[in-house]
Amino acid sequence: MTEAELLGAVNEYLANHLDKSFWDGLDESAKSASVAMATLDILAELPGVSISGIKPDSFTSKAIAEQAVFLARNYENINEGKVVTSENVGGVSQGYTLIGDHPGLSFRASAYLKRAKSSILGGSMHVCRG
């Protein structure tokens, strides 16, 4: 899959998503940047997987789509794996929530990432003793 094909797959996935209107409201530059950043985030968690090996309707492409919309929506608020969830008057203090199982990844992207890892391993479980 090329970067352009991946952007098309993300657009297709988000066409039936609750964030459809938000995604459609972004300019092409923001969409492209979000997908590029999301691709790096997701592929960093999948050693040995490259963009050319991603299938259009795979869990990997879905994880990238979820991460792309998450980044586009929250990029300005993300602070080292945390999202601001509360502020007091005057902005003197802020409350944070850690993001998903992997800091910086959305909850839905993390869920698809787990499925992608499972499908890459063929659904098998590896048990090691150390």
Coordinates of C-alpha atoms in Angstrom, one line a residue:
M1 CA 0.0 0.0 0.0
T2 CA 1.3 3.5 -0.8
E3 CA 0.8 6.6 1.4
A4 CA -1.9 7.8 -1.0
E5 CA -3.7 4.4 -0.9
L6 CA -3.5 4.5 2.9
L7 CA -5.0 7.9 3.1
G8 CA -7.8 6.6 0.8
A9 CA -8.3 3.6 3.1
V10 CA -8.5 6.0 6.2
N11 CA -11.0 8.2 4.4
E12 CA -13.1 5.2 3.5
Y13 CA -13.0 3.8 7.1
L14 CA -13.9 7.2 8.6
A15 CA -16.8 7.6 6.1
N16 CA -19.0 5.5 8.5
H17 CA -17.5 6.8 11.8
L18 CA -18.9 9.0 14.5
D19 CA -16.0 11.5 13.7
K20 CA -17.0 11.6 10.0
S21 CA -18.0 15.3 10.0
F22 CA -14.9 16.3 12.0
W23 CA -12.6 14.4 9.6
D24 CA -14.4 15.8 6.5
G25 CA -13.9 19.3 7.9
L26 CA -10.1 19.0 7.9
D27 CA -8.1 20.2 4.9
E28 CA -6.1 17.6 2.9
S29 CA -2.8 18.8 4.4
A30 CA -4.1 18.1 8.0
K31 CA -5.5 14.7 6.9
S32 CA -2.2 13.7 5.2
A33 CA -0.1 14.8 8.2
S34 CA -2.4 13.0 10.7
V35 CA -2.2 9.8 8.7
A36 CA 1.6 10.1 8.3
M37 CA 2.0 10.6 12.1
A38 CA -0.5 7.8 12.9
T39 CA 1.3 5.4 10.6
L40 CA 4.6 6.1 12.5
D41 CA 2.9 5.6 15.8
I42 CA 1.2 2.3 14.8
L43 CA 4.1 0.8 12.9
A44 CA 6.5 1.5 15.8
E45 CA 4.4 -1.0 17.7
L46 CA 4.5 -3.6 14.9
P47 CA 8.1 -4.5 14.3
G48 CA 8.7 -5.9 10.8
V49 CA 5.6 -4.4 9.3
S50 CA 6.0 -1.7 6.7
I51 CA 3.6 0.6 4.9
S52 CA 3.9 -1.5 1.8
G53 CA 2.6 -4.6 3.7
I54 CA -0.6 -3.0 5.1
K55 CA -3.8 -4.3 3.6
P56 CA -6.7 -1.8 3.0
D57 CA -9.2 -3.4 5.5
S58 CA -6.7 -4.8 8.0
F59 CA -6.6 -4.2 11.7
T60 CA -3.4 -2.2 11.1
S61 CA -5.1 0.2 8.7
K62 CA -8.0 0.6 11.1
A63 CA -5.6 1.3 14.0
I64 CA -4.0 4.0 11.8
A65 CA -7.4 5.5 11.0
E66 CA -8.3 5.7 14.6
Q67 CA -5.0 7.1 15.6
A68 CA -5.1 9.7 12.7
V69 CA -8.5 11.1 13.8
F70 CA -7.4 11.0 17.5
L71 CA -4.3 13.0 16.6
A72 CA -6.2 15.5 14.5
R73 CA -8.7 16.1 17.2
N74 CA -6.3 16.1 20.2
Y75 CA -2.8 17.0 19.0
E76 CA -2.7 20.4 20.6
N77 CA -3.8 18.9 24.0
I78 CA -1.5 15.9 24.1
N79 CA 1.3 16.4 26.5
E80 CA 3.7 13.5 26.8
G81 CA 1.1 10.8 26.6
K82 CA -1.5 12.6 28.7
V83 CA -4.6 14.5 27.7
V84 CA -5.9 17.4 29.8
T85 CA -9.2 16.3 31.3
S86 CA -9.9 19.1 33.7
E87 CA -8.7 22.7 34.4
N88 CA -9.7 25.0 37.2
V89 CA -10.5 28.7 36.7
G90 CA -7.5 30.7 35.7
G91 CA -5.7 27.6 34.5
V92 CA -3.6 27.3 37.7
S93 CA -3.9 23.5 37.8
Q94 CA -4.8 20.8 35.3
G95 CA -5.9 17.2 35.6
Y96 CA -4.5 14.6 33.2
T97 CA -5.5 11.2 32.0
L98 CA -3.1 8.7 30.6
I99 CA -4.0 7.7 27.0
G100 CA -4.8 4.0 26.4
D101 CA -2.4 1.0 27.0
H102 CA 0.3 2.8 25.1
P103 CA 0.8 6.4 26.0
G104 CA 0.0 8.6 23.0
L105 CA -2.3 6.1 21.3
S106 CA -6.0 6.3 21.4
F107 CA -8.0 3.7 23.1
R108 CA -9.6 2.5 19.8
A109 CA -6.2 2.5 18.0
S110 CA -4.8 0.4 20.9
A111 CA -7.7 -2.1 20.6
Y112 CA -7.1 -2.5 16.8
L113 CA -3.3 -2.7 17.4
K114 CA -3.9 -5.7 19.7
R115 CA -5.9 -7.4 17.0
A116 CA -3.2 -6.5 14.4
K117 CA -0.5 -8.1 16.6
S118 CA -2.7 -11.2 17.0
S119 CA -3.3 -11.5 13.3
I120 CA 0.4 -11.1 12.5
L121 CA 1.2 -13.9 15.0
G122 CA -1.5 -16.0 13.4
G123 CA -3.6 -15.9 16.6
S124 CA -1.1 -18.0 18.4
M125 CA 0.2 -17.3 21.9
H126 CA 3.9 -17.5 22.8
V127 CA 4.7 -18.5 26.4
C128 CA 8.3 -18.0 27.6
R129 CA 9.9 -18.9 30.9
G130 CA 12.6 -16.6 32.1

